[in-house]
Coordinates of N, CA and C in Angstrom, one line a residue:
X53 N -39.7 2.0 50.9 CA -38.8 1.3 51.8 C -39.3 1.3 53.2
X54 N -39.2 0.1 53.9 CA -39.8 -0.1 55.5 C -38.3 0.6 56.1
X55 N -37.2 -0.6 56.0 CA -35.9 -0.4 56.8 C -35.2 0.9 56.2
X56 N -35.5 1.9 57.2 CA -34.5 3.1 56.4 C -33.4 3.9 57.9
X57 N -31.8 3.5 57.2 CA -31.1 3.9 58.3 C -31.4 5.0 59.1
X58 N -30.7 5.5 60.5 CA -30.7 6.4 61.2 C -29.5 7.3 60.8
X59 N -28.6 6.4 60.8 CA -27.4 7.6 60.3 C -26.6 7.4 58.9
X60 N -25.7 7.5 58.7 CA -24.8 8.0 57.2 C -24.1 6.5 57.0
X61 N -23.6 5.8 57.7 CA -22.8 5.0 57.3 C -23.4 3.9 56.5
X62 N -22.4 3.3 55.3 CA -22.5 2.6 54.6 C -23.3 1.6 55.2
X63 N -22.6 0.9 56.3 CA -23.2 -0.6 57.4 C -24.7 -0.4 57.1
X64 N -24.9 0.9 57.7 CA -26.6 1.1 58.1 C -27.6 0.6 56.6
X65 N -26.9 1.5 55.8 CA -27.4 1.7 54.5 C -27.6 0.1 53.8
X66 N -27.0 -0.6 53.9 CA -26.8 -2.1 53.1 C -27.6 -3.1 53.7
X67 N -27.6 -2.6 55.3 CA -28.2 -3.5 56.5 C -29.6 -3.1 56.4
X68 N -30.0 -1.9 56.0 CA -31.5 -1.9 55.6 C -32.0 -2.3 54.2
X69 N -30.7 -2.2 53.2 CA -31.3 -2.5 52.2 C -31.5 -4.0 51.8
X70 N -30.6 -4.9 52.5 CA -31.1 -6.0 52.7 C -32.0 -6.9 53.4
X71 N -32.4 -6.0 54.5 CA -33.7 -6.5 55.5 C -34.8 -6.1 54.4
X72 N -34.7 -4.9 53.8 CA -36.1 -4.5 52.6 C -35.9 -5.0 51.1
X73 N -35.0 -5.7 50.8 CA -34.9 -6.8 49.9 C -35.6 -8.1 50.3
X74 N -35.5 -8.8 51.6 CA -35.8 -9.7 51.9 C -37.7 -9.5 52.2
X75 N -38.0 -8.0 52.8 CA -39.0 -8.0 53.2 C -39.8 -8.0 51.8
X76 N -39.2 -7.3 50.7 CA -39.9 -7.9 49.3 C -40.1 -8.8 48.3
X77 N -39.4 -10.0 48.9 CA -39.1 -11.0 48.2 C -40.2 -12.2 49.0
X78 N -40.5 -11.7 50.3 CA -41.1 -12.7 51.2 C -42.1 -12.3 51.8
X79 N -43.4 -13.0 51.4 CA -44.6 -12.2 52.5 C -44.9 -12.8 53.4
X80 N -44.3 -14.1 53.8 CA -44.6 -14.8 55.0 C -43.1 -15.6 55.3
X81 N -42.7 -15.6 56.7 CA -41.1 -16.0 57.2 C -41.2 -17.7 56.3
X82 N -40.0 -17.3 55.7 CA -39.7 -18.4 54.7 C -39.0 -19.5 56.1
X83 N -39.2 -21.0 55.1 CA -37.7 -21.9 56.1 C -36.7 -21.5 56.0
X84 N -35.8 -21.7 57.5 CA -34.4 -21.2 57.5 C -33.8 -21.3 56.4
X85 N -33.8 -22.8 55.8 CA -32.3 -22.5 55.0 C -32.8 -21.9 53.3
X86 N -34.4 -21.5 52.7 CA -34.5 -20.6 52.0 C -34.1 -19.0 52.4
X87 N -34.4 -18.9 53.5 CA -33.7 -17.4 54.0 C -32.2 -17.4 53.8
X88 N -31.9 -18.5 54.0 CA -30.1 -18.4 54.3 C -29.6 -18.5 52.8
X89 N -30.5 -18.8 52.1 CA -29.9 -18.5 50.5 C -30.3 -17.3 50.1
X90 N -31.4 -16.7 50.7 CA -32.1 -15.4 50.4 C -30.7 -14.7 50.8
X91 N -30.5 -14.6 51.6 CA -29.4 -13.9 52.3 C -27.7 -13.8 51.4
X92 N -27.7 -15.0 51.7 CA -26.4 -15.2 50.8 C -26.1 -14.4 49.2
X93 N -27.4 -14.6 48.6 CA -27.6 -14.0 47.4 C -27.3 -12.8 47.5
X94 N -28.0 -12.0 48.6 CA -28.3 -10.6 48.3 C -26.4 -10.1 48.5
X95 N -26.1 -11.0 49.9 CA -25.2 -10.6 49.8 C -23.4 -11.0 49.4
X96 N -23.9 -11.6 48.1 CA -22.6 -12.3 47.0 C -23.2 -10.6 45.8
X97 N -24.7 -10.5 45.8 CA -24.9 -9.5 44.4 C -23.9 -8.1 45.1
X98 N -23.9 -7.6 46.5 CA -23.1 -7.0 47.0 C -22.1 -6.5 46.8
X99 N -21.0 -7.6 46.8 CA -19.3 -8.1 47.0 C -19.9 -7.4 45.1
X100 N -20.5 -8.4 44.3 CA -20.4 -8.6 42.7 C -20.6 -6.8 42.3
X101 N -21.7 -6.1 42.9 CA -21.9 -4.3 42.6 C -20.5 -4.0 43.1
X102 N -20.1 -4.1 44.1 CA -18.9 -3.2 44.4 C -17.4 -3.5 43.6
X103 N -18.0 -4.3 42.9 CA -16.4 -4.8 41.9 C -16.6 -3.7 40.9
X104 N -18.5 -3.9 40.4 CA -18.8 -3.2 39.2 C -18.4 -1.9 39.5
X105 N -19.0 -1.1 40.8 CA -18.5 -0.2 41.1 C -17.1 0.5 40.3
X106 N -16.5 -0.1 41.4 CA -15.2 0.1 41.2 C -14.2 0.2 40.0
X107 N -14.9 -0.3 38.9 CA -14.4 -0.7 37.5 C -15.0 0.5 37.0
X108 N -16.2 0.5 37.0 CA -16.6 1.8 36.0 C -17.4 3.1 36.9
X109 N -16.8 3.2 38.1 CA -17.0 4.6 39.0 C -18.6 4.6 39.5
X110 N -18.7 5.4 40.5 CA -20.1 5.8 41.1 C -21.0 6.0 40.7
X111 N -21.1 6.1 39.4 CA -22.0 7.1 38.4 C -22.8 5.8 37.9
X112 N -22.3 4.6 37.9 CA -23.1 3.9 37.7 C -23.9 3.1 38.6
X113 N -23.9 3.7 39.9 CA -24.4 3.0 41.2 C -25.5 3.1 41.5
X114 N -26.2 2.1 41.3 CA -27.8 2.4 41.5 C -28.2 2.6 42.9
X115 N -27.6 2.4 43.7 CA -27.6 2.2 45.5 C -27.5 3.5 46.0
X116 N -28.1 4.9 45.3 CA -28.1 6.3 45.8 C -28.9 6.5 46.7
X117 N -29.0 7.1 47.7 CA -29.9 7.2 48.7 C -30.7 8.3 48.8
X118 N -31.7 8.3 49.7 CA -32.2 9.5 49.3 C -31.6 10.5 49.8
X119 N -30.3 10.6 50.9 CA -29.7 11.4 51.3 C -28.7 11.5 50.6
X120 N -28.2 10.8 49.3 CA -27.4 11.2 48.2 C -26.0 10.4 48.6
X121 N -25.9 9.5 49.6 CA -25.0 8.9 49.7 C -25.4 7.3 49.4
X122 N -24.1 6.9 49.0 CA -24.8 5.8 48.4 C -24.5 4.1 49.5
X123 N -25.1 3.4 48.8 CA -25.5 2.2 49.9 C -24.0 1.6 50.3
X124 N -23.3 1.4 48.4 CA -22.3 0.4 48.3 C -21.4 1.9 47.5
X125 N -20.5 1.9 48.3 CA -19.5 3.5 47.5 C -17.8 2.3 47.7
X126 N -17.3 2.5 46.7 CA -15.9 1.9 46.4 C -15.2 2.9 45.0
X127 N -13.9 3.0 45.7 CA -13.3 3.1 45.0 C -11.7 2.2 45.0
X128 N -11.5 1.3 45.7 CA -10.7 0.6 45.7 C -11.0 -0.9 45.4
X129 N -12.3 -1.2 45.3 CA -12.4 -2.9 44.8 C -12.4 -3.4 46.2
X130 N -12.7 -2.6 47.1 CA -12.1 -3.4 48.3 C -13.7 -3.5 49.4
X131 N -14.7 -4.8 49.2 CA -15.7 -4.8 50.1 C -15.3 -5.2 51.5
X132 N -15.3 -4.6 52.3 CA -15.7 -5.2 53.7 C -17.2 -5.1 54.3
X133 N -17.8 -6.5 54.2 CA -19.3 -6.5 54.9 C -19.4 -7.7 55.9
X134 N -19.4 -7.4 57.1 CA -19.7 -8.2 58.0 C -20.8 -7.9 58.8
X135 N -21.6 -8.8 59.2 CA -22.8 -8.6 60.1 C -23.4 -10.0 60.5
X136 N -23.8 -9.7 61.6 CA -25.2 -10.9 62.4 C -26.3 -10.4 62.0
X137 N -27.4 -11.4 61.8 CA -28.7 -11.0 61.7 C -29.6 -11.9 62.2
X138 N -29.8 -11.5 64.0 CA -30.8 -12.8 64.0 C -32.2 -12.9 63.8
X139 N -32.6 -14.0 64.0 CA -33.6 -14.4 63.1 C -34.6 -15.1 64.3
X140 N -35.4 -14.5 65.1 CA -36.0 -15.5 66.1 C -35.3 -15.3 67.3
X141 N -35.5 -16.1 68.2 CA -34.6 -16.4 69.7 C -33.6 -17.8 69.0
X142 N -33.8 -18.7 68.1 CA -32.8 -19.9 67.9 C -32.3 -19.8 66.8
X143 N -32.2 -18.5 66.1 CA -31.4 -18.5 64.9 C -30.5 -17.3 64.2
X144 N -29.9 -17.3 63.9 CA -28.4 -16.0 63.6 C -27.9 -16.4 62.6
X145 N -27.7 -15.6 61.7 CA -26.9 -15.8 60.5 C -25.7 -14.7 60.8
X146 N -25.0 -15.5 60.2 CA -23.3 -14.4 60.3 C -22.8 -14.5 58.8
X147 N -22.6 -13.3 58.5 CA -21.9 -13.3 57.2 C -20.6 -12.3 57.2
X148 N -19.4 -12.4 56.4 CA -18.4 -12.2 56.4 C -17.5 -12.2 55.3
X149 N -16.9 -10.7 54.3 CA -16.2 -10.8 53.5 C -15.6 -9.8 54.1
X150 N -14.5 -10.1 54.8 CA -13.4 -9.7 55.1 C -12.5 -8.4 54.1
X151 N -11.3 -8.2 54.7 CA -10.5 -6.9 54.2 C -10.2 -6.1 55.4
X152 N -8.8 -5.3 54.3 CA -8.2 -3.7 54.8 C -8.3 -3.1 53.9
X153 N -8.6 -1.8 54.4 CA -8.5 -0.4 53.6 C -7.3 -0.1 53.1
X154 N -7.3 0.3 52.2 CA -6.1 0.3 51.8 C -5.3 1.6 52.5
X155 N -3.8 1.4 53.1 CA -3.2 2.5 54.0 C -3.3 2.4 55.3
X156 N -4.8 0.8 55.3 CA -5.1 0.5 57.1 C -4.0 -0.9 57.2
X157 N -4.0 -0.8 58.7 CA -2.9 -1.9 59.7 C -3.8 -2.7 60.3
X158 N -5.7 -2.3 60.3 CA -6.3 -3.1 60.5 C -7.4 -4.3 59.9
X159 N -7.6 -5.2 59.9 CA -7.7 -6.6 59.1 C -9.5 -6.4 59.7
X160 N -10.7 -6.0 59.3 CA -12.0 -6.3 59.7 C -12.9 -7.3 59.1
X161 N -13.1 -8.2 60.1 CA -13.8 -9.2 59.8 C -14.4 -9.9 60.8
X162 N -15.8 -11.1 60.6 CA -16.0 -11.5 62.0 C -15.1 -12.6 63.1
X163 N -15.0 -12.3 64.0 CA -14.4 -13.4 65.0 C -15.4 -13.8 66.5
X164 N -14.9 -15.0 66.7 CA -15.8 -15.7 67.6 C -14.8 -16.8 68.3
X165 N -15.6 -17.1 69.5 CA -14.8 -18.2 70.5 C -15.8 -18.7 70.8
X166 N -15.8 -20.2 71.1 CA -16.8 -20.9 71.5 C -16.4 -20.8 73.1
X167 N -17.2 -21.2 73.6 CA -17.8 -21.1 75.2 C -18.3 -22.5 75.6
X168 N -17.4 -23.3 76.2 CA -18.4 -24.5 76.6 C -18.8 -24.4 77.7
X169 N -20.3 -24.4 77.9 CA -21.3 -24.6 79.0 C -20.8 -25.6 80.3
X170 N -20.8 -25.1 81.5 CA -20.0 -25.8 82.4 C -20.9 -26.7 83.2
X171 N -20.7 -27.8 84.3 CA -21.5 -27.9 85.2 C -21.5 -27.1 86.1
X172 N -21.0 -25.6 86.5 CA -21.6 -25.3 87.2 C -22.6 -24.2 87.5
X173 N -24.2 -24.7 87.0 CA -25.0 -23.7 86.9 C -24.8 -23.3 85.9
X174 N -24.7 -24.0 84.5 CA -24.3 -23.3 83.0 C -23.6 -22.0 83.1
X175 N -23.1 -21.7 83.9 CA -21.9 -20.6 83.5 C -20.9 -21.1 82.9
X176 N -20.3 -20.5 81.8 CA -19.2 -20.9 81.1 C -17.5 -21.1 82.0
X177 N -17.1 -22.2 81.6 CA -16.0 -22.3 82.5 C -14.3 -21.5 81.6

């Protein structure tokens, strides 16, 4: 593995394992929109393990780390995976499967406002 997290959390763990999925799938920067299927894939097989997960327990989770925690851990059926990943200075992918925890009041997922460029001196008006 190249991309290996710094700390414990799930985010970290998935966020490397998909930069080192892609980094094995590709030995030279693919076109955008084959990355953006690269991407999408890895992360629909994701959402699709944490169902499996969740149906038939941990035990069948291939996503163990070497620190024994695992990439994708569910026990509720319930993925939340949001992240940016950019790609260059002119490119960003955003991806987003929403959710609450179950017993949570909070709703995590990505949000955004657009900003239109002003005339004055491109500061946003």
């Amino acid at each position: 593995m190249h991309y290996v997290p710094l700390g414990d959390t799930d985010s970290e763990a998935i966020f490397c394992a998909i930069l080192n999925a892609l980094r094995a799938r590709f030995d030279d920067m693919p076109d955008l929109d084959v990355l953006h299927a690269a991407i999408a894939l890895l992360c629909e097989e994701i959402v699709a393990l944490d169902a499996k997960i969740a149906e038939h327990g941990a035990s069948d989770n291939p996503c163990k780390g070497s620190n024994g925690n695992y990439a994708v851990e569910s026990t509720s059926n319930v993925t939340i995976l949001n992240f940016l990943m950019g790609c260059g200075s002119h490119a960003q992918f955003a991806y987003s499967w929403p959710g609450k925890r179950e017993g949570s009041t909070v709703w995590n997922g990505l949000h955004y406002s657009l900003v239109k460029q002003g005339s004055n001196g491109g500061e946003p008006q």
